[in-house]
Amino acid sequence: MSRSPDTAATPRRDALEKVSGQAEFISDVTVPGMLHARLLRSSMPHALIRGIDCAAARAVPGVVAVLTGADFATLNHHWGLFLRDRPLIAVDRVRYVGEPVVAVIAEDEYSAEEALEAIVVDYEELPYVTDAEAALLPDAPLLHPQHETLKDFYFKGEAKPLAGSNAFQNFAYEHGDVDAAFAAADHVYEDSFDFPMVFHYAMEPHCAIADYDPRHGFTLWSCGQSPSAVQKVLNGIFGTPLSKIRVIVPYVGGGFGGKASVKLDPLVAGMAWKLQRPVRLCLSISESMLTCRRLNAKVTLRTAVGPDGILLAKAVRVLMNGGAYADTGPAVAIKAANRAIGPYRFGALRLEAQAVYTNTVPGAAFRSIGGPQAVWATESQMDRIAADLGLDALDFRYRNLLARGEYVRPDLRPIDVDMAEALGQVSQSLGPMLQPAEAAGRKRARGVAVAASDPGILPLASALLRIQIDGSVIVYANSVEIGQGVRQVLAQLAAEALNQPLDAVTVATPDTLAAPFDWGTGASRSTVVMGLAVQAAAADAAAKLLDYAALALETAVENLRLVPGGVCRVAGDGTVFSIRTILHKAFGVDSGDITGLGSITPQSKGGSLVQAPLFWETAAAGCEIELDEDTGAIAVKRYVSVADIGKAINRVAAEGQDEGAVMQGLGHGLCEALHYEDGQPVNASLIDYKVPDIEDVPEEFHTILIESGTGPGPGGARGMGEGAILPAAPAIANALAKGWGIRVTSLPLTPEKVWAALQQKKG
């Protein structure tokens, strides 16, 4: 695995903590008097709850309480992010296998687990549906007879459900004369592509701890990526003021969107509210697999092409399986439609996207929401069109790629990267094709793919920074460390802005009681948006420090500059006046600190952050594969990933983010899928759900980060870490089609599926 030669990055300060086991994750947190909860989950995909017998469970030694939906009847216990469709815990019915039905709270987990086995639930089975297309049929069971939408609740916009149906989001967009373009086109191609349900598979399963007392309200220890979203949902359920809902987020062992927005926290808070004692609920991986997953989708593309291989028009139809509750599905559907356009020039566009309820695990945000589903379809079809027209796949893309400053959609920000440069870097890095002799006698083939995504970023964030009298600095920010290295980046930005040693800066654990508002950690926003907020807070604190120094040294501010450890005169002899000396003179005592506040809103930077997207996150990739024709197994031998990230604040962390995203792309590309049979998830376990391991890492793995300086963030940075997941699967499929003449249109490209396609081709 090659890295860029200029890797002069500072080592991650949390690395030693994590590899030595000293880092505190939520599973390490203990609260005095803490009880332990376990959940009885539905075994039915869809059923009425006719009765629950909890008597034997309550009699188990160590059990403190057994709670059902009836115990929360006085609360406004239905909640959601776009639609208020989810109960705190099942009330009168269940809508998917795995839905929480009963919560047992005990002095220890073993007693709670034992009590679960003593509970008897009387279900009346109802018709169920697990397929999105079937959920739209007139005779499909209706999961939610009514739809209560929430406009601009936490995400911008409002879902558009279709009354009397399972469709909870209906999106449409059009520009240009699409029908006329298709009628006049020399070639029209229509293809459908399927993308599977995929589990996030973070190393740390979901976990939450909640405490409550009527005077002080709630304190939650969460593994969530969005502390303020948790606050907002709890405020709606319990009516507790935001000032009395404290959310603390220690290190999080991976999220990828599976811990974005809100997941376990309302239910755990409800248990603590009911018992007025702290309660801990930590799931197993199998339970996390029944909590959320990526929305599966069918993407149908109709593309009009001129005689010279120029794209004329495109019609996109996305159908997404959103599961039993909407979660962030309404946003995912819109993003999928946008990202299906690709970084290509079209005179006319028609986009349609629908997300529907089914009796499956709720769909949720997952690294580059809607992007992998959409790019899988678009980039697969691009190669199919090129092959049909007798064009080279690279040349076909070059003819149609948008140039910097052109529009993906007329109402969105112009594309702000050079896609042709990124694609050229892929081609150059792959180099000459290995000959069969060099490849141990095996045939090899190559594929490429590109992608452009429009992150759904709200430019809302604030940071607080304190310069203490001893010269140490504390940054308070609610950007969550989920393994991406955000604490390191924020520390570096603060140190650079204050011209102080990195070792002097500490980034505090996210805590809504101490740190100001941040919209959340996701959508590749932390370096850009929170980074700008930290820079602003540092500038505010620096200005105050220089004011105090000018007063203490009896000179003008412009005669002074910040240096490591303090302040010195611009034209002086280099004498450094320490922060302690300056504040002592200013305050009259050897105590005190300086506080700086920085906030980012859509109006910041002259209003330039208003237009969506805040930046375009792009990727280009190429791979070289081998195929075992006897088994259908694909081996990715070489892989090149290219992304324009604007500026690498910490290059090692940035390259790690890119490589991690690629591996997740190889996961859904080659092996990952959550399967349902007869309403039941049949592989929701560590044993049955296959993810890539070290043997699946390409033998040659090249990561190329372009630093164009064109992003809106610090130093021209743009968000990254999501783009690289997008082209992985279609690049592999394109190599398969080019080398062996088979076009597989559904993921993952498992050996069984590929072998069957080979046999079909052979007749």
Tab-separated table of C-alpha atoms in Angstrom, residues 41 120 183 197 212 264 271 320 443 451-452 526 554 591 636 667 685 700 725 761:
chain	number	residue	atom	x	y	z
A	41	ARG	CA	-37.161	-8.010	20.259
A	120	VAL	CA	-44.411	-14.363	26.659
A	183	ALA	CA	-36.938	11.681	-29.238
A	197	MET	CA	-29.044	-3.860	2.212
A	212	TYR	CA	-32.428	11.400	35.085
A	264	LEU	CA	-30.928	4.135	21.053
A	271	MET	CA	-35.953	3.897	31.068
A	320	MET	CA	-35.369	2.800	-2.082
A	443	LYS	CA	-5.756	-13.098	-17.157
A	451	ALA	CA	-18.216	10.122	-8.968
A	452	ALA	CA	-19.359	13.493	-7.691
A	526	SER	CA	-16.111	18.536	10.460
A	554	GLU	CA	2.612	49.844	26.521
A	591	SER	CA	-4.701	33.741	37.465
A	636	VAL	CA	-8.693	-7.049	-6.789
A	667	GLY	CA	-17.347	-4.790	0.869
A	685	SER	CA	-24.696	-12.319	12.754
A	700	GLU	CA	-1.102	-2.655	-4.754
A	725	ILE	CA	-16.491	4.582	-1.377
A	761	LYS	CA	-22.568	-16.521	-21.295
